[in-house]
PDB file of C-alpha atoms in Angstrom:
ATOM      1  CA  MET A  56       1.939  49.697 130.574  1.00 50.00           C
ATOM      2  CA  THR A  57       0.792  49.285 126.972  1.00 48.00           C
ATOM      3  CA  SER A  58       4.321  48.507 125.586  1.00 48.00           C
ATOM      4  CA  GLU A  59       4.675  45.713 127.990  1.00 48.00           C
ATOM      5  CA  TYR A  60       1.534  44.224 126.526  1.00 47.00           C
ATOM      6  CA  GLN A  61       2.700  44.662 123.029  1.00 48.00           C
ATOM      7  CA  GLU A  62       6.385  43.337 123.507  1.00 48.00           C
ATOM      8  CA  HIS A  63       7.675  40.941 120.601  1.00 49.00           C
ATOM      9  CA  GLY A  64       5.075  42.812 118.192  1.00 49.00           C
ATOM     10  CA  ALA A  65       1.959  40.944 119.554  1.00 50.00           C
ATOM     11  CA  ALA A  66      -0.794  41.806 121.978  1.00 53.00           C
ATOM     12  CA  ARG A  67      -1.088  39.378 124.934  1.00 56.00           C
ATOM     13  CA  ARG A  68      -4.542  38.017 125.757  1.00 53.00           C
ATOM     14  CA  PRO A  69      -6.075  38.362 129.469  1.00 55.00           C
ATOM     15  CA  VAL A  70      -5.395  35.564 131.861  1.00 49.00           C
ATOM     16  CA  GLU A  71      -9.123  34.849 131.759  1.00 51.00           C
ATOM     17  CA  ASP A  72      -9.132  34.120 128.154  1.00 52.00           C
ATOM     18  CA  GLU A  73      -6.104  31.871 128.408  1.00 50.00           C
ATOM     19  CA  VAL A  74      -8.043  29.806 131.415  1.00 46.00           C
ATOM     20  CA  ASP A  75     -10.816  29.559 129.094  1.00 50.00           C
ATOM     21  CA  VAL A  76      -8.857  28.042 126.207  1.00 44.00           C
ATOM     22  CA  VAL A  77      -6.983  25.594 128.226  1.00 43.00           C
ATOM     23  CA  ALA A  78     -10.445  24.332 129.803  1.00 46.00           C
ATOM     24  CA  GLU A  79     -11.665  23.893 126.145  1.00 49.00           C
ATOM     25  CA  GLU A  80      -8.728  21.674 125.177  1.00 49.00           C
ATOM     26  CA  THR A  81      -8.699  19.613 128.172  1.00 51.00           C
ATOM     27  CA  GLN A  82     -12.398  18.843 127.551  1.00 54.00           C
ATOM     28  CA  LYS A  83     -12.276  17.999 123.946  1.00 55.00           C
ATOM     29  CA  PRO A  84     -12.642  14.182 123.698  1.00 55.00           C
ATOM     30  CA  ALA A  85      -9.554  12.431 122.207  1.00 55.00           C
ATOM     31  CA  LYS A  86      -9.651  11.110 118.913  1.00 53.00           C
ATOM     32  CA  GLY A  87     -11.784   7.731 118.478  1.00 55.00           C
ATOM     33  CA  GLU A  88     -13.214   8.213 122.135  1.00 54.00           C
ATOM     34  CA  ASN A  89     -16.925   8.486 120.795  1.00 58.00           C
ATOM     35  CA  LYS A  90     -16.259   5.353 118.635  1.00 56.00           C
ATOM     36  CA  GLU A  91     -14.948   3.485 121.691  1.00 57.00           C
ATOM     37  CA  LYS A  92     -17.850   4.410 123.625  1.00 57.00           C
ATOM     38  CA  LYS A  93     -20.311   3.169 120.871  1.00 58.00           C
ATOM     39  CA  GLY A  94     -18.364   0.208 120.361  1.00 62.00           C
ATOM     40  CA  SER A  95     -18.408  -0.668 124.233  1.00 72.00           C
ATOM     41  CA  PHE A  96     -22.277  -0.269 124.147  1.00 67.00           C
ATOM     42  CA  TRP A  97     -23.002  -2.717 121.335  1.00 75.00           C
ATOM     43  CA  LYS A  98     -20.511  -5.224 123.174  1.00 72.00           C
ATOM     44  CA  GLU A  99     -22.614  -4.742 126.364  1.00 77.00           C
ATOM     45  CA  LEU A 100     -25.891  -5.052 124.933  1.00 71.00           C
ATOM     46  CA  PRO A 101     -26.042  -8.872 124.475  1.00 75.00           C
ATOM     47  CA  VAL A 102     -25.327  -9.240 127.915  1.00 74.00           C
ATOM     48  CA  LEU A 103     -27.854  -6.806 129.034  1.00 75.00           C
ATOM     49  CA  ILE A 104     -30.438  -8.604 126.755  1.00 72.00           C
ATOM     50  CA  VAL A 105     -29.491 -12.042 128.413  1.00 71.00           C
ATOM     51  CA  VAL A 106     -29.675 -10.465 132.194  1.00 70.00           C
ATOM     52  CA  ALA A 107     -32.870  -9.156 131.277  1.00 66.00           C
ATOM     53  CA  LEU A 108     -34.301 -12.503 130.029  1.00 66.00           C
ATOM     54  CA  VAL A 109     -32.829 -14.100 133.215  1.00 65.00           C
ATOM     55  CA  LEU A 110     -34.338 -11.902 135.552  1.00 62.00           C
ATOM     56  CA  ALA A 111     -37.817 -12.053 133.706  1.00 61.00           C
ATOM     57  CA  LEU A 112     -37.820 -15.850 133.723  1.00 61.00           C
ATOM     58  CA  ILE A 113     -37.127 -15.873 137.275  1.00 62.00           C
ATOM     59  CA  ILE A 114     -40.025 -13.758 137.697  1.00 58.00           C
ATOM     60  CA  LYS A 115     -42.179 -15.724 135.598  1.00 56.00           C
ATOM     61  CA  THR A 116     -41.173 -19.057 137.258  1.00 58.00           C
ATOM     62  CA  PHE A 117     -41.929 -17.908 140.992  1.00 58.00           C
ATOM     63  CA  VAL A 118     -43.851 -14.614 141.069  1.00 72.00           C
ATOM     64  CA  VAL A 119     -46.051 -13.523 138.005  1.00 88.00           C
ATOM     65  CA  GLN A 120     -46.637 -15.001 134.590  1.00 88.00           C
ATOM     66  CA  ALA A 121     -48.283 -13.755 131.551  1.00 89.00           C
ATOM     67  CA  PHE A 122     -50.715 -16.097 129.789  1.00 91.00           C
ATOM     68  CA  TYR A 123     -52.436 -15.847 126.444  1.00 90.00           C
ATOM     69  CA  ILE A 124     -56.035 -16.792 126.054  1.00 92.00           C
ATOM     70  CA  PRO A 125     -56.268 -19.331 123.222  1.00 88.00           C
ATOM     71  CA  SER A 126     -59.958 -20.226 123.108  1.00 90.00           C
ATOM     72  CA  GLU A 127     -63.544 -18.872 123.801  1.00 95.00           C
ATOM     73  CA  SER A 128     -64.212 -21.192 126.635  1.00 95.00           C
ATOM     74  CA  MET A 129     -64.067 -18.223 129.243  1.00 97.00           C
ATOM     75  CA  GLU A 130     -65.992 -15.544 127.288  1.00 97.00           C
ATOM     76  CA  ASN A 131     -67.348 -13.132 128.039  1.00 95.00           C
ATOM     77  CA  THR A 132     -65.080 -12.797 131.154  1.00 97.00           C
ATOM     78  CA  LEU A 133     -61.852 -13.481 129.018  1.00 97.00           C
ATOM     79  CA  LEU A 134     -61.931 -13.357 125.361  1.00 97.00           C
ATOM     80  CA  LYS A 135     -59.782 -15.016 122.791  1.00 94.00           C
ATOM     81  CA  ASN A 136     -56.376 -13.418 122.458  1.00 92.00           C
ATOM     82  CA  ASP A 137     -56.509 -11.602 125.817  1.00 95.00           C
ATOM     83  CA  ARG A 138     -53.537 -11.533 128.029  1.00 94.00           C
ATOM     84  CA  VAL A 139     -53.817 -12.251 131.515  1.00 95.00           C
ATOM     85  CA  LEU A 140     -51.539 -12.008 134.402  1.00 94.00           C
ATOM     86  CA  VAL A 141     -51.384 -15.233 136.701  1.00 95.00           C
ATOM     87  CA  ASN A 142     -50.228 -14.832 140.583  1.00 95.00           C
ATOM     88  CA  LYS A 143     -47.893 -17.712 141.369  1.00 93.00           C
ATOM     89  CA  LEU A 144     -47.607 -17.073 144.768  1.00 93.00           C
ATOM     90  CA  VAL A 145     -51.070 -16.598 145.925  1.00 94.00           C
ATOM     91  CA  TYR A 146     -51.670 -20.111 146.682  1.00 95.00           C
ATOM     92  CA  HIS A 147     -48.597 -20.117 149.013  1.00 92.00           C
ATOM     93  CA  THR A 148     -50.318 -17.783 151.610  1.00 93.00           C
ATOM     94  CA  ARG A 149     -54.093 -19.063 151.056  1.00 94.00           C
ATOM     95  CA  ASP A 150     -55.920 -22.017 150.084  1.00 95.00           C
ATOM     96  CA  ILE A 151     -57.715 -22.005 146.163  1.00 97.00           C
ATOM     97  CA  GLU A 152     -61.027 -20.529 146.716  1.00 97.00           C
ATOM     98  CA  ARG A 153     -64.580 -21.033 144.806  1.00 98.00           C
ATOM     99  CA  GLY A 154     -65.086 -18.510 142.186  1.00 98.00           C
ATOM    100  CA  ASP A 155     -61.153 -18.202 141.460  1.00 98.00           C
ATOM    101  CA  VAL A 156     -60.298 -18.114 137.939  1.00 98.00           C
ATOM    102  CA  VAL A 157     -56.823 -20.530 137.632  1.00 97.00           C
ATOM    103  CA  VAL A 158     -54.176 -21.397 134.945  1.00 95.00           C
ATOM    104  CA  PHE A 159     -53.617 -25.299 135.426  1.00 93.00           C
ATOM    105  CA  SER A 160     -51.556 -27.627 133.519  1.00 88.00           C
ATOM    106  CA  GLY A 161     -53.302 -30.664 131.739  1.00 78.00           C
ATOM    107  CA  VAL A 162     -50.314 -32.547 130.835  1.00 70.00           C
ATOM    108  CA  ASP A 163     -50.598 -36.147 130.739  1.00 62.00           C
ATOM    109  CA  SER A 164     -54.352 -35.707 131.466  1.00 61.00           C
ATOM    110  CA  TRP A 165     -56.732 -33.329 129.420  1.00 72.00           C
ATOM    111  CA  ASP A 166     -56.363 -33.253 125.722  1.00 58.00           C
ATOM    112  CA  GLY A 167     -55.921 -29.735 124.410  1.00 50.00           C
ATOM    113  CA  GLU A 168     -58.782 -27.672 123.323  1.00 51.00           C
ATOM    114  CA  PHE A 169     -56.979 -26.436 120.185  1.00 51.00           C
ATOM    115  CA  GLN A 170     -53.945 -27.890 118.433  1.00 52.00           C
ATOM    116  CA  LEU A 171     -50.696 -26.206 117.398  1.00 53.00           C
ATOM    117  CA  GLU A 172     -48.287 -27.082 114.839  1.00 57.00           C
ATOM    118  CA  GLU A 173     -45.093 -28.900 116.267  1.00 58.00           C
ATOM    119  CA  PRO A 174     -41.901 -26.527 115.573  1.00 56.00           C
ATOM    120  CA  SER A 175     -40.125 -27.334 112.273  1.00 57.00           C
ATOM    121  CA  ASN A 176     -36.733 -27.133 113.957  1.00 64.00           C
ATOM    122  CA  ALA A 177     -34.753 -26.186 117.127  1.00 63.00           C
ATOM    123  CA  VAL A 178     -34.912 -22.586 116.368  1.00 58.00           C
ATOM    124  CA  ALA A 179     -38.225 -22.292 115.856  1.00 55.00           C
ATOM    125  CA  GLY A 180     -38.914 -24.687 119.166  1.00 56.00           C
ATOM    126  CA  PHE A 181     -36.901 -22.241 120.966  1.00 55.00           C
ATOM    127  CA  PHE A 182     -38.760 -19.081 120.082  1.00 55.00           C
ATOM    128  CA  ARG A 183     -42.254 -21.133 120.874  1.00 56.00           C
ATOM    129  CA  TRP A 184     -41.002 -21.519 124.458  1.00 56.00           C
ATOM    130  CA  VAL A 185     -39.984 -18.186 125.030  1.00 60.00           C
ATOM    131  CA  GLY A 186     -43.105 -16.741 123.499  1.00 59.00           C
ATOM    132  CA  THR A 187     -45.157 -19.136 125.833  1.00 59.00           C
ATOM    133  CA  ALA A 188     -43.134 -18.208 128.609  1.00 56.00           C
ATOM    134  CA  PHE A 189     -44.291 -14.509 128.255  1.00 54.00           C
ATOM    135  CA  GLY A 190     -47.548 -15.086 127.103  1.00 51.00           C
ATOM    136  CA  ILE A 191     -47.016 -14.071 123.456  1.00 56.00           C
ATOM    137  CA  VAL A 192     -48.313 -17.593 122.184  1.00 56.00           C
ATOM    138  CA  PRO A 193     -50.488 -19.951 124.015  1.00 57.00           C
ATOM    139  CA  GLY A 194     -49.285 -23.129 125.562  1.00 56.00           C
ATOM    140  CA  GLU A 195     -50.877 -26.148 124.180  1.00 57.00           C
ATOM    141  CA  LYS A 196     -51.359 -27.889 127.704  1.00 76.00           C
ATOM    142  CA  ASP A 197     -52.350 -25.015 129.677  1.00 85.00           C
ATOM    143  CA  TYR A 198     -56.024 -24.473 130.738  1.00 92.00           C
ATOM    144  CA  ILE A 199     -57.566 -21.417 132.346  1.00 95.00           C
ATOM    145  CA  LYS A 200     -61.047 -22.457 134.201  1.00 97.00           C
ATOM    146  CA  ARG A 201     -63.398 -20.873 136.966  1.00 98.00           C
ATOM    147  CA  VAL A 202     -63.046 -22.976 140.158  1.00 98.00           C
ATOM    148  CA  ILE A 203     -66.696 -24.189 141.290  1.00 98.00           C
ATOM    149  CA  GLY A 204     -66.171 -26.722 143.886  1.00 97.00           C
ATOM    150  CA  VAL A 205     -62.969 -27.428 146.228  1.00 97.00           C
ATOM    151  CA  GLY A 206     -62.194 -30.593 147.895  1.00 97.00           C
ATOM    152  CA  GLY A 207     -65.088 -32.160 149.712  1.00 96.00           C
ATOM    153  CA  ASP A 208     -67.729 -30.112 147.819  1.00 97.00           C
ATOM    154  CA  HIS A 209     -70.856 -31.870 146.817  1.00 97.00           C
ATOM    155  CA  VAL A 210     -71.435 -30.284 143.496  1.00 97.00           C
ATOM    156  CA  LYS A 211     -74.380 -31.005 141.521  1.00 97.00           C
ATOM    157  CA  CYS A 212     -76.500 -30.013 138.133  1.00 96.00           C
ATOM    158  CA  CYS A 213     -78.934 -28.809 138.454  1.00 93.00           C
ATOM    159  CA  ASP A 214     -81.859 -27.718 140.969  1.00 95.00           C
ATOM    160  CA  PRO A 215     -85.227 -27.247 139.752  1.00 94.00           C
ATOM    161  CA  LYS A 216     -84.375 -23.723 138.747  1.00 95.00           C
ATOM    162  CA  GLY A 217     -81.752 -25.105 136.581  1.00 95.00           C
ATOM    163  CA  ARG A 218     -78.851 -23.821 138.863  1.00 97.00           C
ATOM    164  CA  ILE A 219     -75.709 -25.656 140.016  1.00 98.00           C
ATOM    165  CA  THR A 220     -75.638 -26.226 143.724  1.00 97.00           C
ATOM    166  CA  VAL A 221     -72.558 -26.543 145.904  1.00 97.00           C
ATOM    167  CA  ASN A 222     -73.253 -28.336 149.336  1.00 97.00           C
ATOM    168  CA  GLY A 223     -76.988 -27.925 148.512  1.00 95.00           C
ATOM    169  CA  THR A 224     -76.920 -24.073 148.003  1.00 97.00           C
ATOM    170  CA  ALA A 225     -77.350 -22.861 144.581  1.00 97.00           C
ATOM    171  CA  ILE A 226     -75.125 -20.366 142.892  1.00 97.00           C
ATOM    172  CA  ASP A 227     -76.112 -17.208 141.177  1.00 97.00           C
ATOM    173  CA  GLU A 228     -73.958 -17.187 137.750  1.00 97.00           C
ATOM    174  CA  LYS A 229     -75.789 -14.511 135.866  1.00 96.00           C
ATOM    175  CA  SER A 230     -72.822 -12.047 136.435  1.00 96.00           C
ATOM    176  CA  TYR A 231     -70.156 -14.178 134.607  1.00 97.00           C
ATOM    177  CA  LEU A 232     -72.003 -16.792 132.480  1.00 98.00           C
ATOM    178  CA  TYR A 233     -71.945 -16.248 128.805  1.00 98.00           C
ATOM    179  CA  PRO A 234     -75.039 -14.551 127.510  1.00 96.00           C
ATOM    180  CA  GLY A 235     -77.662 -17.162 126.438  1.00 95.00           C
ATOM    181  CA  ASP A 236     -75.819 -20.166 128.074  1.00 97.00           C
ATOM    182  CA  VAL A 237     -77.436 -22.298 130.879  1.00 96.00           C
ATOM    183  CA  PRO A 238     -75.257 -23.132 133.882  1.00 97.00           C
ATOM    184  CA  SER A 239     -75.128 -26.656 132.161  1.00 96.00           C
ATOM    185  CA  ASN A 240     -76.765 -28.877 129.625  1.00 94.00           C
ATOM    186  CA  GLU A 241     -75.084 -32.046 131.207  1.00 93.00           C
ATOM    187  CA  PHE A 242     -76.266 -33.260 134.436  1.00 95.00           C
ATOM    188  CA  PHE A 243     -73.740 -34.469 137.045  1.00 96.00           C
ATOM    189  CA  ASP A 244     -73.590 -35.257 140.886  1.00 96.00           C
ATOM    190  CA  ILE A 245     -69.913 -35.399 142.285  1.00 96.00           C
ATOM    191  CA  THR A 246     -68.265 -35.040 145.588  1.00 97.00           C
ATOM    192  CA  VAL A 247     -64.872 -33.541 144.970  1.00 97.00           C
ATOM    193  CA  PRO A 248     -61.808 -35.788 146.292  1.00 96.00           C
ATOM    194  CA  PRO A 249     -59.705 -34.126 148.809  1.00 96.00           C
ATOM    195  CA  GLY A 250     -56.924 -32.078 147.240  1.00 95.00           C
ATOM    196  CA  ARG A 251     -58.972 -31.664 143.973  1.00 96.00           C
ATOM    197  CA  LEU A 252     -60.879 -28.992 142.049  1.00 97.00           C
ATOM    198  CA  TRP A 253     -64.160 -29.028 140.053  1.00 98.00           C
ATOM    199  CA  VAL A 254     -63.629 -26.430 136.989  1.00 97.00           C
ATOM    200  CA  MET A 255     -65.856 -24.926 134.633  1.00 98.00           C
ATOM    201  CA  GLY A 256     -65.422 -22.333 131.883  1.00 97.00           C
ATOM    202  CA  ASP A 257     -67.873 -19.571 131.762  1.00 98.00           C
ATOM    203  CA  HIS A 258     -68.844 -20.133 128.445  1.00 98.00           C
ATOM    204  CA  ARG A 259     -70.678 -23.288 129.179  1.00 97.00           C
ATOM    205  CA  SER A 260     -71.774 -24.346 125.581  1.00 96.00           C
ATOM    206  CA  VAL A 261     -68.234 -24.386 124.361  1.00 96.00           C
ATOM    207  CA  SER A 262     -65.968 -25.233 127.146  1.00 95.00           C
ATOM    208  CA  LEU A 263     -64.245 -28.744 127.387  1.00 92.00           C
ATOM    209  CA  ASP A 264     -64.236 -28.711 131.344  1.00 95.00           C
ATOM    210  CA  SER A 265     -64.443 -30.998 134.087  1.00 96.00           C
ATOM    211  CA  ARG A 266     -67.863 -32.090 132.761  1.00 96.00           C
ATOM    212  CA  SER A 267     -66.049 -33.455 129.717  1.00 92.00           C
ATOM    213  CA  HIS A 268     -63.818 -35.877 131.955  1.00 92.00           C
ATOM    214  CA  THR A 269     -66.184 -37.403 134.182  1.00 91.00           C
ATOM    215  CA  GLY A 270     -64.960 -40.607 133.201  1.00 89.00           C
ATOM    216  CA  ASP A 271     -61.395 -39.944 134.031  1.00 89.00           C
ATOM    217  CA  PRO A 272     -59.745 -40.529 137.647  1.00 87.00           C
ATOM    218  CA  GLY A 273     -61.202 -37.957 140.026  1.00 89.00           C
ATOM    219  CA  GLY A 274     -64.334 -37.771 138.118  1.00 92.00           C
ATOM    220  CA  GLY A 275     -63.410 -34.746 136.113  1.00 93.00           C
ATOM    221  CA  SER A 276     -61.814 -33.044 138.963  1.00 95.00           C
ATOM    222  CA  ILE A 277     -58.286 -31.803 138.411  1.00 94.00           C
ATOM    223  CA  PRO A 278     -55.424 -32.135 141.100  1.00 94.00           C
ATOM    224  CA  GLU A 279     -54.564 -28.918 143.072  1.00 95.00           C
ATOM    225  CA  SER A 280     -50.784 -29.689 142.458  1.00 93.00           C
ATOM    226  CA  GLN A 281     -51.589 -28.865 138.688  1.00 92.00           C
ATOM    227  CA  VAL A 282     -52.734 -25.312 139.508  1.00 95.00           C
ATOM    228  CA  ILE A 283     -50.048 -22.795 138.270  1.00 93.00           C
ATOM    229  CA  GLY A 284     -51.705 -19.870 139.702  1.00 95.00           C
ATOM    230  CA  ARG A 285     -54.736 -17.486 139.729  1.00 97.00           C
ATOM    231  CA  ALA A 286     -55.699 -15.007 137.006  1.00 97.00           C
ATOM    232  CA  PHE A 287     -55.958 -11.568 138.624  1.00 96.00           C
ATOM    233  CA  VAL A 288     -55.713  -9.055 135.808  1.00 96.00           C
ATOM    234  CA  ILE A 289     -56.333  -8.491 131.983  1.00 97.00           C
ATOM    235  CA  VAL A 290     -53.315  -6.515 130.918  1.00 94.00           C
ATOM    236  CA  TRP A 291     -53.992  -6.697 126.999  1.00 92.00           C
ATOM    237  CA  PRO A 292     -55.639  -5.198 124.886  1.00 94.00           C
ATOM    238  CA  PHE A 293     -55.512  -2.193 126.858  1.00 93.00           C
ATOM    239  CA  ASN A 294     -59.047  -1.389 126.260  1.00 96.00           C
ATOM    240  CA  ARG A 295     -59.922  -4.265 128.368  1.00 96.00           C
ATOM    241  CA  PHE A 296     -57.509  -3.937 131.041  1.00 95.00           C
ATOM    242  CA  GLY A 297     -59.127  -4.858 134.484  1.00 96.00           C
ATOM    243  CA  SER A 298     -58.984  -6.957 137.319  1.00 96.00           C
ATOM    244  CA  ILE A 299     -60.594 -10.642 137.723  1.00 97.00           C
ATOM    245  CA  ASP A 300     -62.635 -10.803 140.541  1.00 96.00           C
ATOM    246  CA  ILE A 301     -64.503 -13.537 142.596  1.00 97.00           C
ATOM    247  CA  PRO A 302     -68.132 -13.246 141.956  1.00 97.00           C
ATOM    248  CA  GLU A 303     -70.145 -12.262 144.988  1.00 96.00           C
ATOM    249  CA  THR A 304     -72.410 -15.646 145.107  1.00 97.00           C
ATOM    250  CA  PHE A 305     -69.150 -17.401 146.122  1.00 97.00           C
ATOM    251  CA  GLY A 306     -69.178 -15.568 149.272  1.00 94.00           C
ATOM    252  CA  GLN A 307     -72.233 -17.317 150.755  1.00 94.00           C
ATOM    253  CA  PRO A 308     -71.587 -18.769 154.028  1.00 93.00           C
ATOM    254  CA  ALA A 309     -73.748 -21.843 153.414  1.00 90.00           C
ATOM    255  CA  LEU A 310     -71.321 -23.044 150.679  1.00 91.00           C
ATOM    256  CA  GLN A 311     -69.031 -23.795 153.430  1.00 82.00           C
ATOM    257  CA  ALA A 312     -71.241 -26.441 154.919  1.00 55.00           C
ATOM    258  CA  LEU A 313     -69.240 -29.358 153.620  1.00 50.00           C
ATOM    259  CA  GLY A 314     -66.183 -28.424 151.795  1.00 45.00           C
ATOM    260  CA  GLY A 315     -62.762 -26.831 153.277  1.00 46.00           C
ATOM    261  CA  PRO A 316     -61.129 -26.912 156.748  1.00 46.00           C
ATOM    262  CA  GLU A 317     -64.056 -25.050 158.357  1.00 42.00           C
ATOM    263  CA  PRO A 318     -65.820 -28.312 159.413  1.00 44.00           C
ATOM    264  CA  VAL A 319     -62.830 -29.729 161.005  1.00 42.00           C
ATOM    265  CA  LEU A 320     -61.844 -26.460 162.815  1.00 43.00           C
ATOM    266  CA  ALA A 321     -65.659 -26.341 163.999  1.00 41.00           C
ATOM    267  CA  GLY A 322     -65.409 -30.008 165.353  1.00 47.00           C
ATOM    268  CA  VAL A 323     -62.050 -29.483 167.067  1.00 45.00           C
ATOM    269  CA  GLY A 324     -63.787 -26.080 168.683  1.00 50.00           C
ATOM    270  CA  LEU A 325     -66.419 -28.453 170.084  1.00 46.00           C
ATOM    271  CA  ALA A 326     -64.480 -31.227 171.055  1.00 48.00           C
ATOM    272  CA  VAL A 327     -62.240 -29.569 173.292  1.00 51.00           C
ATOM    273  CA  PRO A 328     -64.763 -28.123 175.666  1.00 58.00           C
ATOM    274  CA  LEU A 329     -66.507 -31.608 176.007  1.00 54.00           C
ATOM    275  CA  VAL A 330     -62.912 -33.383 176.530  1.00 50.00           C
ATOM    276  CA  LEU A 331     -62.275 -30.848 179.287  1.00 61.00           C
ATOM    277  CA  ALA A 332     -65.615 -31.383 180.835  1.00 60.00           C
ATOM    278  CA  ARG A 333     -65.481 -34.880 181.173  1.00 60.00           C
ATOM    279  CA  ARG A 334     -62.152 -34.740 182.691  1.00 62.00           C
ATOM    280  CA  ARG A 335     -63.550 -32.644 185.283  1.00 65.00           C
ATOM    281  CA  ARG A 336     -66.422 -35.208 186.192  1.00 64.00           C
ATOM    282  CA  LEU A 337     -64.010 -37.893 186.351  1.00 60.00           C
ATOM    283  CA  ARG A 338     -61.808 -35.747 188.958  1.00 62.00           C
ATOM    284  CA  LYS A 339     -64.999 -35.222 190.916  1.00 60.00           C
ATOM    285  CA  THR A 340     -65.995 -38.664 191.275  1.00 59.00           C
ATOM    286  CA  ARG A 341     -62.669 -39.846 192.590  1.00 58.00           C
TER     287      ARG A 341
END
């Protein structure tokens, strides 16, 4: 048996060893294969970046967008340089409510609360656009304020205690008003036109809000159509992460006295029984 394994002057390896050697040789990558894989990755990287940007822009356009806070007008609810996420779908499912913090466009209406230098060239303009789209830099014509009154509301400043009233009901703004600020140093008395909003910053002493535009069409109110969405969460810096909720004072039932669809619905609800009762009486008299 031994002589057979040692035939031709060399020892023959067991079959198992031969199988292992063959497996190793077949698994060994061909020369240049690693370079091809690396080259393929770098070729695909620009495509991946473009796809990621396109998806991000689609989300930004229709669903959620990040916004940069450029001024102190919403302190201390929002601080300068904060980043917030804005829900762009919410007002497709419900109406804008009093107390919402909304981002809206002031194009062709309000002047900016701050000025940005114009881009020096097309490349700088492109990067400005990308930065604005992703909330890295502020948009010069985008504003963020709190909704105080909606269409049909009677908003007035101020009652004997210095509080703003909505439909004759005072709102308690202590939970969000900037420390040391009063609700307003300027008196106003407006019934908000249908389809418009009366908005104010939480830092009343520095905010250029509806009070600063009472001589404009709409008496300082803004069109609902200009609203981009509702700011619902602070995402940057991380130590300020948190939701942006509607203060409890805006939940007072008395605020619904004039504004919103409730009066119309209530009127219809009362009118229907009266009409039906009248028809019954007419039938009886015939």
